[in-house]
Coordinates of C-alpha atoms in Angstrom, one line a residue:
M1 CA 6.2 -0.2 6.5
N2 CA 7.5 -2.2 3.5
A3 CA 9.8 0.7 2.1
M4 CA 12.0 3.5 3.7
I5 CA 13.6 6.7 2.8
I6 CA 16.6 8.2 4.5
D7 CA 16.3 11.9 3.6
E8 CA 13.2 14.4 3.2
K9 CA 14.6 15.3 -0.4
D10 CA 14.4 11.7 -1.6
N11 CA 11.9 11.4 -4.5
V12 CA 12.4 7.5 -4.4
A13 CA 12.0 4.9 -1.4
V14 CA 13.7 1.7 -1.1
A15 CA 11.7 -1.6 -0.8
I16 CA 12.7 -3.4 2.3
E17 CA 10.6 -6.5 1.2
P18 CA 9.5 -7.6 -2.1
I19 CA 6.3 -5.6 -3.3
E20 CA 3.7 -6.9 -5.6
K21 CA 1.8 -4.6 -8.3
G22 CA -1.1 -2.9 -7.0
E23 CA 0.2 -3.4 -3.2
E24 CA 0.3 -0.4 -0.9
V25 CA 3.8 0.9 -0.4
T26 CA 4.1 2.5 2.9
F27 CA 7.0 4.5 4.4
L28 CA 7.8 7.2 6.9
A29 CA 8.4 10.6 5.7
A30 CA 8.8 13.8 7.6
G31 CA 7.4 11.8 10.7
E32 CA 4.2 10.8 8.9
T33 CA 3.3 7.4 7.1
R34 CA 2.8 7.9 3.6
N35 CA 1.4 5.3 0.9
V36 CA 1.6 4.9 -2.7
K37 CA 0.3 2.2 -4.9
A38 CA 3.1 -0.1 -6.7
A39 CA 2.5 0.4 -10.3
E40 CA 4.5 -2.8 -10.9
D41 CA 6.4 -5.4 -8.8
I42 CA 9.4 -4.2 -7.1
T43 CA 12.2 -6.4 -6.1
I44 CA 13.6 -6.0 -2.4
Y45 CA 16.2 -3.3 -2.2
H46 CA 15.1 -1.8 -5.3
K47 CA 13.6 1.7 -5.9
I48 CA 10.1 2.9 -6.3
A49 CA 8.9 6.4 -7.2
I50 CA 7.2 8.2 -4.3
C51 CA 6.3 11.3 -6.7
Q52 CA 6.3 12.0 -10.4
I53 CA 9.9 12.2 -11.6
K54 CA 10.1 13.9 -15.2
K55 CA 12.5 13.0 -17.9
G56 CA 15.8 14.9 -17.3
E57 CA 15.1 15.4 -13.6
P58 CA 17.6 13.9 -10.7
V59 CA 16.8 10.9 -9.1
V60 CA 17.4 11.4 -5.3
K61 CA 18.3 8.6 -2.8
Y62 CA 19.7 9.3 0.6
G63 CA 19.5 12.9 -0.2
Q64 CA 22.0 12.7 -3.1
H65 CA 21.6 12.7 -6.9
I66 CA 22.0 9.2 -8.2
G67 CA 21.2 9.8 -12.1
L68 CA 18.7 11.4 -14.2
A69 CA 15.5 10.0 -15.2
A70 CA 15.7 8.8 -18.9
E71 CA 11.9 9.0 -19.1
D72 CA 8.9 10.3 -17.1
I73 CA 8.6 8.1 -14.2
A74 CA 5.1 7.8 -12.6
V75 CA 4.4 7.5 -8.8
G76 CA 4.6 3.8 -7.9
R77 CA 6.9 2.8 -10.8
H78 CA 10.2 0.8 -10.3
V79 CA 13.1 3.0 -10.7
H80 CA 16.2 1.1 -11.8
V81 CA 18.8 1.0 -14.8
H82 CA 16.1 0.8 -17.3
N83 CA 14.7 4.3 -16.7
V84 CA 17.8 6.2 -14.9
E85 CA 20.6 7.3 -16.8
S86 CA 24.1 8.1 -15.1
H87 CA 25.0 11.8 -14.6
R88 CA 28.3 13.2 -13.5
E89 CA 28.0 16.4 -12.0
E90 CA 30.7 19.1 -12.6
L91 CA 32.9 18.9 -9.6

């Protein structure tokens, strides 16, 4: 395993080691090992999309919305400040 998710609602995994473009990203979800192919290099502790995230949809990490996709984010893409915008929910 070179990535992890914390909550089943997550649509991003966190790299627990540096991942190179084209490398298989492996993580545990719902008790099963899942794989996606890295579409670009992913720095350790950065996020990678584990499913398609459409522009305007929430990015979910640790079961919590951490922002909105600023553009369509394909599976395997690096998810960071360049493609996620802040979003403050009404409290």
